[in-house]
Amino acid sequence: MFAEIIGWGKCAPPAILTNSDLATFMDTSDDWIFSRTGIRQRHISHVPGSEMARVASERAIACADIDPTEIDLVIYGSNSPDEMIPNSASIIVNAVGAVNATGFDLNSACTSFVYALNVATDMIKAGSIKTALVIGVEKTSTIMDWGRRDASVLFGDGGGAVVIKATEEALGLIDAKLSTVPNTRDMIQMPRMGFDMSHAEMNSYYYSMNFKGQDIFKNAVKGMNEACDAVLKKTGIKKSEIDFFVPHQANVRIIQTLAKRMDFDIDNVMVCVDRYGNTSAATIPLALCDALEEGRIKPGMTLLTATFGAGLTCGAGIIKWGSRTTPLRESDAELPPCDKTALEIIGPSIKAAEERYADENSGGASS
Ligand code: UT7
């Protein structure tokens, strides 16, 4: 048994934050950001992450032309759920009318979508379910420390979803290799962003990311390279048989270094980090949707995907595409209108960061 990808949908919120916008309130420039990362802009959401997930899911369901009652399982891949209890998958179960589905959230950071696709595919292969909705969505703009230029310029909001369905044909995620790099938890970390907080801290704590850019860079290239080699070896598929490569979109230099190591022609590699920034769990479904819209994924292609994120978690998967690369039906799902610019949306967070750093620099107590 296999699990073909029969529907796909994305949601990029309308407000766009350019590199020049960032330079209006922090010491950075379009030139620095673009030359170091390949990023030109990122989207900032005016709605909760689950709203982006709902729109992407409704589009994926229409694309597959299935009735939502056919869905057995919803996995909400994200490290920025709307709330911890209850899970955010249950929001989508209700919102799309998947009345026969159960759902759970999966958080392995940026790798959450590929991990979720692997879990759902394996459940279909095992025969316990037939149809699943797999989501990768992120609204990290609300938890960004907009006073820190090293990390905040990299990330953006967005979401994507796929519908996968049982088939006897060898289609969908054929196999995957998931791994964790030992002793790297502190390279990207939101310390104590959870329940491990004392009662005294509860009302005064703010989140600031531990972020070791160069260490992440090196481990990302190595981890994804090893995962790709492992899944190719596992499946007996040769590098030369890969038609199109869809890597995690964090930094174009990471993508270029990885492609070079893998001997892939960059023309056969998906790059969309320029338009979205790093949308964490949403990068792969957004990249898949854009590649389909641009006609870069063709019927019967063999795809390789690679992913990495906080943990550090890594992974790679071989996806065999089916005969259809266009939606069966268009969806009319839309986000509610947005009447603010991206700078206006994140304005309160910028102000809070300015006050916090002014306080810290003057020796005052904070955090
Ligand atoms: O999904 C996982 C998410 N994480 C990642 O993908 C991160 C992977 N790492 C990277 O993408 C890169 O390491 C970065 C883009 C984060 C940084 O690029 P880099 O070439 O490694 O730069 P660097 O950290 O060595 O910094 C070079 C300089 C420093 O100044 P000095 O010490 O040379 O004076 C930084 O302070 O650039 C400075 N800098 C900036 N300048 C302007 C750091 N951030 C900025 C900025 N604008 N936004």
Short mmCIF file of C-alpha atoms and ligand atoms in Angstrom, two decimals:
data_model
loop_
_atom_site.label_atom_id
_atom_site.label_comp_id
_atom_site.label_asym_id
_atom_site.label_seq_id
_atom_site.Cartn_x
_atom_site.Cartn_y
_atom_site.Cartn_z
CA MET A 1 0.00 0.00 0.00
CA PHE A 2 1.15 3.56 -0.76
CA ALA A 3 -0.25 7.09 -0.14
CA GLU A 4 -0.51 9.33 -3.21
CA ILE A 5 -0.54 13.13 -2.87
CA ILE A 6 -3.88 13.92 -4.53
CA GLY A 7 -4.45 17.49 -3.32
CA TRP A 8 -2.32 20.49 -2.39
CA GLY A 9 -3.01 24.04 -1.26
CA LYS A 10 -1.13 27.00 0.18
CA CYS A 11 -1.85 30.21 2.03
CA ALA A 12 0.48 33.20 2.06
CA PRO A 13 -1.02 36.09 4.05
CA PRO A 14 -1.24 39.37 2.06
CA ALA A 15 0.93 41.71 4.17
CA ILE A 16 4.52 41.73 2.95
CA LEU A 17 7.53 42.83 4.99
CA THR A 18 10.46 43.72 2.73
CA ASN A 19 14.12 43.91 3.69
CA SER A 20 13.87 47.69 3.31
CA ASP A 21 10.95 47.70 5.79
CA LEU A 22 13.22 45.93 8.30
CA ALA A 23 15.93 48.54 7.74
CA THR A 24 13.51 51.24 8.97
CA PHE A 25 13.76 49.99 12.56
CA MET A 26 16.92 47.85 12.84
CA ASP A 27 20.55 48.11 11.76
CA THR A 28 20.35 46.01 8.60
CA SER A 29 20.02 46.42 4.83
CA ASP A 30 18.47 44.77 1.80
CA ASP A 31 22.00 44.15 0.55
CA TRP A 32 23.12 42.30 3.72
CA ILE A 33 20.00 40.16 3.99
CA PHE A 34 19.80 39.27 0.30
CA SER A 35 23.51 38.52 -0.14
CA ARG A 36 23.69 36.35 3.03
CA THR A 37 20.34 34.57 2.72
CA GLY A 38 18.69 35.10 -0.69
CA ILE A 39 15.63 36.54 1.09
CA ARG A 40 13.91 39.62 -0.40
CA GLN A 41 10.66 39.63 1.59
CA ARG A 42 8.49 37.62 3.98
CA HIS A 43 4.72 37.52 4.63
CA ILE A 44 3.30 38.62 8.00
CA SER A 45 -0.01 37.15 9.11
CA HIS A 46 -2.90 39.26 10.41
CA VAL A 47 -4.78 36.11 11.46
CA PRO A 48 -3.97 33.09 13.67
CA GLY A 49 -1.92 30.26 12.15
CA SER A 50 -5.00 28.02 12.13
CA GLU A 51 -6.71 30.46 9.72
CA MET A 52 -3.87 30.07 7.24
CA ALA A 53 -4.04 26.30 7.82
CA ARG A 54 -7.80 26.32 7.17
CA VAL A 55 -7.45 28.16 3.86
CA ALA A 56 -4.56 25.93 2.70
CA SER A 57 -6.54 22.83 3.76
CA GLU A 58 -9.75 23.88 1.98
CA ARG A 59 -7.71 24.53 -1.16
CA ALA A 60 -6.02 21.10 -0.86
CA ILE A 61 -9.40 19.39 -0.34
CA ALA A 62 -10.87 21.14 -3.42
CA CYS A 63 -7.76 20.28 -5.43
CA ALA A 64 -8.29 16.58 -4.56
CA ASP A 65 -12.05 16.96 -5.08
CA ILE A 66 -12.87 14.83 -2.05
CA ASP A 67 -15.60 15.26 0.52
CA PRO A 68 -14.07 16.33 3.87
CA THR A 69 -15.98 13.50 5.55
CA GLU A 70 -13.61 11.07 3.78
CA ILE A 71 -10.66 12.36 5.82
CA ASP A 72 -9.61 9.98 8.61
CA LEU A 73 -6.75 12.01 10.07
CA VAL A 74 -5.53 15.61 10.27
CA ILE A 75 -1.93 16.28 11.31
CA TYR A 76 -1.12 19.90 12.15
CA GLY A 77 2.64 20.23 11.65
CA SER A 78 3.85 23.38 13.38
CA ASN A 79 5.95 24.81 16.18
CA SER A 80 3.64 27.78 16.57
CA PRO A 81 0.20 26.28 17.34
CA ASP A 82 -2.61 28.72 18.24
CA GLU A 83 -2.76 27.21 21.70
CA MET A 84 -1.31 24.18 23.47
CA ILE A 85 -4.56 22.80 24.88
CA PRO A 86 -6.49 21.63 23.02
CA ASN A 87 -4.42 20.90 19.95
CA SER A 88 -4.70 22.98 16.78
CA ALA A 89 -5.54 19.99 14.57
CA SER A 90 -8.97 19.97 16.23
CA ILE A 91 -9.56 23.53 14.94
CA ILE A 92 -9.04 22.27 11.38
CA VAL A 93 -11.13 19.11 11.91
CA ASN A 94 -14.05 21.39 12.81
CA ALA A 95 -13.33 24.19 10.33
CA VAL A 96 -13.18 21.99 7.21
CA GLY A 97 -15.96 19.63 8.31
CA ALA A 98 -13.76 16.54 8.62
CA VAL A 99 -16.33 15.03 10.98
CA ASN A 100 -14.95 11.49 10.71
CA ALA A 101 -11.36 12.49 11.35
CA THR A 102 -9.20 12.56 14.41
CA GLY A 103 -6.28 14.91 14.60
CA PHE A 104 -3.09 15.71 16.40
CA ASP A 105 -0.32 18.29 16.31
CA LEU A 106 3.21 17.33 15.43
CA ASN A 107 6.10 19.58 16.40
CA SER A 108 9.60 18.78 15.24
CA ALA A 109 10.17 22.51 14.39
CA CYS A 110 10.88 23.30 10.72
CA THR A 111 10.81 19.60 9.82
CA SER A 112 7.22 19.19 11.10
CA PHE A 113 5.59 18.90 7.66
CA VAL A 114 7.92 16.20 6.35
CA TYR A 115 7.71 14.33 9.66
CA ALA A 116 3.89 14.59 9.57
CA LEU A 117 3.80 13.38 5.95
CA ASN A 118 5.94 10.41 6.94
CA VAL A 119 3.70 9.53 9.91
CA ALA A 120 0.45 9.83 7.92
CA THR A 121 1.89 7.89 4.98
CA ASP A 122 3.04 5.09 7.27
CA MET A 123 -0.43 4.92 8.88
CA ILE A 124 -1.95 4.53 5.41
CA LYS A 125 0.67 1.92 4.48
CA ALA A 126 -0.17 0.03 7.69
CA GLY A 127 -3.85 0.05 6.72
CA SER A 128 -5.12 1.91 9.80
CA ILE A 129 -6.40 4.89 7.78
CA LYS A 130 -7.14 5.64 4.12
CA THR A 131 -7.10 9.42 3.72
CA ALA A 132 -5.18 12.13 5.59
CA LEU A 133 -4.81 15.90 5.55
CA VAL A 134 -1.24 16.91 6.36
CA ILE A 135 -0.52 20.55 7.21
CA GLY A 136 2.65 22.60 7.62
CA VAL A 137 1.89 26.06 9.00
CA GLU A 138 3.71 28.70 10.96
CA LYS A 139 3.02 32.07 12.52
CA THR A 140 6.37 32.88 14.05
CA SER A 141 6.11 36.66 13.62
CA THR A 142 4.37 37.01 17.00
CA ILE A 143 7.16 35.27 18.91
CA MET A 144 10.07 36.90 17.06
CA ASP A 145 12.36 39.16 19.03
CA TRP A 146 12.25 42.09 16.60
CA GLY A 147 15.13 43.71 18.46
CA ARG A 148 17.54 41.00 17.26
CA ARG A 149 18.64 41.32 13.66
CA ASP A 150 20.42 37.96 13.46
CA ALA A 151 17.31 35.79 13.61
CA SER A 152 14.25 38.00 13.01
CA VAL A 153 15.16 38.89 9.39
CA LEU A 154 15.09 35.22 8.40
CA PHE A 155 11.55 34.10 9.20
CA GLY A 156 8.09 34.59 7.71
CA ASP A 157 4.51 33.35 8.13
CA GLY A 158 2.60 30.99 5.85
CA GLY A 159 1.00 27.60 5.46
CA GLY A 160 0.47 24.69 3.12
CA ALA A 161 -1.38 21.38 3.13
CA VAL A 162 -1.65 18.16 1.18
CA VAL A 163 -4.30 15.43 0.99
CA ILE A 164 -2.91 11.92 0.73
CA LYS A 165 -4.91 8.83 -0.13
CA ALA A 166 -4.32 5.06 -0.14
CA THR A 167 -3.36 3.53 -3.48
CA GLU A 168 -1.83 0.26 -4.69
CA GLU A 169 0.42 2.20 -7.07
CA ALA A 170 3.94 3.14 -5.94
CA LEU A 171 3.17 6.87 -5.53
CA GLY A 172 3.52 9.53 -2.81
CA LEU A 173 6.19 9.42 -0.12
CA ILE A 174 7.91 6.17 -1.05
CA ASP A 175 10.34 6.24 1.87
CA ALA A 176 11.96 8.68 4.27
CA LYS A 177 14.91 8.95 6.64
CA LEU A 178 14.45 11.06 9.78
CA SER A 179 17.24 11.84 12.24
CA THR A 180 18.37 14.08 15.10
CA VAL A 181 21.83 15.62 15.42
CA PRO A 182 22.99 14.82 18.97
CA ASN A 183 23.68 17.64 21.43
CA THR A 184 22.50 20.54 19.27
CA ARG A 185 19.34 21.54 21.15
CA ASP A 186 20.73 24.97 22.06
CA MET A 187 21.46 26.02 18.46
CA ILE A 188 17.86 27.17 17.85
CA GLN A 189 15.85 27.30 21.02
CA MET A 190 13.13 29.32 22.70
CA PRO A 191 14.23 28.64 26.29
CA ARG A 192 11.33 27.63 28.55
CA MET A 193 8.67 28.51 25.98
CA GLY A 194 6.34 25.98 27.51
CA PHE A 195 5.34 24.76 30.91
CA ASP A 196 8.81 24.73 32.49
CA MET A 197 8.53 28.09 34.18
CA SER A 198 8.40 28.99 37.84
CA HIS A 199 5.34 30.81 39.20
CA ALA A 200 7.53 33.86 39.91
CA GLU A 201 8.49 34.15 36.25
CA MET A 202 5.06 33.66 34.73
CA ASN A 203 4.15 37.31 34.26
CA SER A 204 7.53 38.81 33.47
CA TYR A 205 9.12 36.45 31.01
CA TYR A 206 9.62 37.29 27.36
CA TYR A 207 10.89 34.96 24.70
CA SER A 208 14.19 35.41 22.95
CA MET A 209 15.63 32.81 20.67
CA ASN A 210 18.99 31.14 21.18
CA PHE A 211 20.39 31.22 17.67
CA LYS A 212 23.83 30.06 16.51
CA GLY A 213 23.61 30.85 12.79
CA GLN A 214 26.92 29.41 11.56
CA ASP A 215 26.62 26.19 13.61
CA ILE A 216 23.09 25.70 12.27
CA PHE A 217 24.31 26.33 8.71
CA LYS A 218 27.02 23.64 8.90
CA ASN A 219 24.82 21.09 10.64
CA ALA A 220 21.93 21.75 8.24
CA VAL A 221 24.06 21.01 5.18
CA LYS A 222 25.64 17.92 6.77
CA GLY A 223 22.38 16.62 8.27
CA MET A 224 20.33 17.01 5.08
CA ASN A 225 23.15 15.57 2.95
CA GLU A 226 23.37 12.47 5.16
CA ALA A 227 19.58 12.04 5.25
CA CYS A 228 19.40 12.32 1.42
CA ASP A 229 22.19 9.76 0.97
CA ALA A 230 20.48 7.44 3.48
CA VAL A 231 17.06 7.56 1.80
CA LEU A 232 18.59 7.08 -1.65
CA LYS A 233 20.51 4.05 -0.36
CA LYS A 234 17.39 2.69 1.39
CA THR A 235 15.29 2.90 -1.76
CA GLY A 236 18.02 1.94 -4.24
CA ILE A 237 17.23 5.10 -6.23
CA LYS A 238 20.25 6.79 -7.84
CA LYS A 239 20.92 10.54 -7.65
CA SER A 240 20.68 10.64 -11.44
CA GLU A 241 17.08 9.37 -11.20
CA ILE A 242 15.95 12.39 -9.14
CA ASP A 243 14.06 14.76 -11.44
CA PHE A 244 13.51 17.62 -9.00
CA PHE A 245 14.85 18.53 -5.55
CA VAL A 246 12.66 20.35 -3.00
CA PRO A 247 14.82 21.31 0.01
CA HIS A 248 13.88 23.24 3.16
CA GLN A 249 13.92 26.97 2.38
CA ALA A 250 16.00 28.64 5.11
CA ASN A 251 18.87 30.24 3.22
CA VAL A 252 19.74 30.07 -0.49
CA ARG A 253 23.40 29.51 0.44
CA ILE A 254 22.45 26.36 2.38
CA ILE A 255 20.43 25.17 -0.64
CA GLN A 256 23.30 25.91 -3.07
CA THR A 257 25.90 24.20 -0.86
CA LEU A 258 23.69 21.13 -0.46
CA ALA A 259 22.86 20.98 -4.19
CA LYS A 260 26.57 21.16 -5.02
CA ARG A 261 27.42 18.37 -2.59
CA MET A 262 24.61 16.24 -4.04
CA ASP A 263 25.76 17.00 -7.64
CA PHE A 264 22.35 18.44 -8.51
CA ASP A 265 21.96 21.00 -11.29
CA ILE A 266 20.58 24.11 -9.52
CA ASP A 267 18.01 24.44 -12.35
CA ASN A 268 16.35 21.30 -10.97
CA VAL A 269 16.23 22.63 -7.40
CA MET A 270 13.25 24.55 -5.99
CA VAL A 271 14.18 27.95 -4.55
CA CYS A 272 11.43 30.22 -3.17
CA VAL A 273 13.08 31.52 0.00
CA ASP A 274 13.37 34.90 -1.78
CA ARG A 275 9.59 35.46 -1.63
CA TYR A 276 8.65 33.82 1.71
CA GLY A 277 11.77 33.80 3.92
CA ASN A 278 12.02 30.78 6.20
CA THR A 279 8.44 29.75 6.99
CA SER A 280 9.66 26.82 9.10
CA ALA A 281 7.17 23.92 8.83
CA ALA A 282 5.47 25.59 5.86
CA THR A 283 8.51 25.78 3.54
CA ILE A 284 8.09 22.37 1.86
CA PRO A 285 4.32 22.54 1.17
CA LEU A 286 4.69 26.15 -0.06
CA ALA A 287 7.58 25.07 -2.31
CA LEU A 288 5.59 22.08 -3.62
CA CYS A 289 2.57 24.29 -4.43
CA ASP A 290 4.69 26.93 -6.17
CA ALA A 291 6.63 24.29 -8.14
CA LEU A 292 3.30 22.81 -9.33
CA GLU A 293 1.91 26.24 -10.24
CA GLU A 294 5.09 27.02 -12.17
CA GLY A 295 4.88 23.70 -14.06
CA ARG A 296 8.20 22.53 -12.63
CA ILE A 297 6.75 19.30 -11.24
CA LYS A 298 5.60 17.09 -14.09
CA PRO A 299 3.54 13.87 -14.09
CA GLY A 300 5.53 10.82 -13.00
CA MET A 301 8.51 12.77 -11.66
CA THR A 302 10.68 11.42 -8.86
CA LEU A 303 11.25 14.13 -6.24
CA LEU A 304 13.70 14.32 -3.37
CA THR A 305 12.84 16.50 -0.39
CA ALA A 306 15.17 17.46 2.47
CA THR A 307 14.41 19.19 5.73
CA PHE A 308 16.07 20.42 8.94
CA GLY A 309 15.07 22.43 11.97
CA ALA A 310 15.49 23.03 15.67
CA GLY A 311 16.46 19.95 17.62
CA LEU A 312 18.37 19.75 15.37
CA THR A 313 16.04 17.48 13.45
CA CYS A 314 16.77 16.41 9.89
CA GLY A 315 15.08 14.35 7.24
CA ALA A 316 14.77 13.44 3.60
CA GLY A 317 12.14 11.69 1.53
CA ILE A 318 11.56 10.35 -1.97
CA ILE A 319 8.21 11.39 -3.44
CA LYS A 320 6.86 9.79 -6.59
CA TRP A 321 4.40 12.18 -8.24
CA GLY A 322 1.25 10.84 -9.90
CA SER A 323 -0.32 11.69 -13.24
CA ARG A 324 -2.05 14.94 -12.19
CA THR A 325 -0.36 18.30 -11.60
CA THR A 326 -3.45 20.55 -11.69
CA PRO A 327 -6.35 20.87 -9.23
CA LEU A 328 -9.58 18.95 -9.92
CA ARG A 329 -11.55 21.84 -8.46
CA GLU A 330 -10.72 25.43 -7.44
CA SER A 331 -11.56 26.51 -3.90
CA ASP A 332 -13.06 29.85 -2.96
CA ALA A 333 -11.42 29.78 0.50
CA GLU A 334 -9.84 33.12 1.40
CA LEU A 335 -8.43 34.82 4.46
CA PRO A 336 -10.42 37.72 5.90
CA PRO A 337 -9.25 41.06 4.41
CA CYS A 338 -6.21 42.74 5.96
CA ASP A 339 -6.31 46.53 6.41
CA LYS A 340 -2.81 46.90 7.90
CA THR A 341 0.69 46.95 6.47
CA ALA A 342 3.17 44.34 7.71
CA LEU A 343 5.00 47.04 9.70
CA GLU A 344 1.72 48.04 11.36
CA ILE A 345 0.94 44.41 12.27
CA ILE A 346 4.28 43.83 14.01
CA GLY A 347 4.44 47.43 15.32
CA PRO A 348 3.57 46.60 18.96
CA SER A 349 6.28 43.89 19.05
CA ILE A 350 8.86 46.30 17.60
CA LYS A 351 7.93 48.88 20.26
CA ALA A 352 8.15 46.30 23.06
CA ALA A 353 11.57 45.16 21.83
CA GLU A 354 12.82 48.78 21.66
CA GLU A 355 11.68 49.42 25.24
CA ARG A 356 13.19 46.14 26.46
CA TYR A 357 16.60 46.77 24.89
CA ALA A 358 16.64 50.43 26.02
CA ASP A 359 15.94 49.17 29.53
CA GLU A 360 18.66 46.50 29.32
CA ASN A 361 21.23 48.93 27.88
CA SER A 362 20.54 51.40 30.69
CA GLY A 363 21.14 48.60 33.20
CA GLY A 364 17.48 48.18 34.12
CA ALA A 365 15.93 44.83 34.96
CA SER A 366 14.07 42.95 32.30
CA SER A 367 13.02 39.39 31.50
O1 UT7 B 1 15.32 26.57 9.93
C1 UT7 B 1 16.52 26.84 10.65
C2 UT7 B 1 16.69 28.31 10.85
N1 UT7 B 1 18.04 28.77 10.92
C3 UT7 B 1 18.84 28.98 9.85
O2 UT7 B 1 18.55 28.65 8.76
C4 UT7 B 1 20.16 29.70 10.10
C5 UT7 B 1 21.32 29.18 9.29
N2 UT7 B 1 22.37 30.17 9.28
C6 UT7 B 1 22.39 31.19 8.39
O3 UT7 B 1 21.54 31.27 7.54
C7 UT7 B 1 23.52 32.21 8.47
O4 UT7 B 1 24.49 31.78 9.39
C8 UT7 B 1 23.00 33.63 8.85
C9 UT7 B 1 22.21 34.21 7.69
C10 UT7 B 1 22.12 33.56 10.10
C11 UT7 B 1 24.17 34.56 9.15
O5 UT7 B 1 25.04 34.63 8.01
P1 UT7 B 1 26.61 34.59 8.24
O6 UT7 B 1 27.23 34.76 6.92
O7 UT7 B 1 26.92 33.34 9.00
O8 UT7 B 1 26.87 35.88 9.09
P2 UT7 B 1 27.53 36.01 10.56
O9 UT7 B 1 26.66 35.41 11.59
O10 UT7 B 1 28.94 35.54 10.47
O11 UT7 B 1 27.54 37.59 10.77
C12 UT7 B 1 28.38 38.45 9.98
C13 UT7 B 1 28.17 39.87 10.44
C14 UT7 B 1 28.27 40.08 11.93
O12 UT7 B 1 28.91 41.31 12.16
P3 UT7 B 1 30.48 41.37 12.53
O13 UT7 B 1 30.62 40.60 13.79
O14 UT7 B 1 31.18 40.75 11.37
O15 UT7 B 1 30.72 42.84 12.67
C15 UT7 B 1 26.83 40.18 12.39
O16 UT7 B 1 26.67 40.96 13.55
O17 UT7 B 1 26.85 40.31 10.07
C16 UT7 B 1 26.20 40.88 11.22
N3 UT7 B 1 24.77 40.66 11.09
C17 UT7 B 1 23.97 41.48 10.38
N4 UT7 B 1 24.22 42.60 9.69
C18 UT7 B 1 23.19 43.21 9.07
C19 UT7 B 1 24.01 39.64 11.61
N5 UT7 B 1 22.73 39.80 11.24
C20 UT7 B 1 22.68 40.92 10.48
C21 UT7 B 1 21.63 41.59 9.82
N6 UT7 B 1 21.93 42.73 9.12
N7 UT7 B 1 20.36 41.17 9.83
#
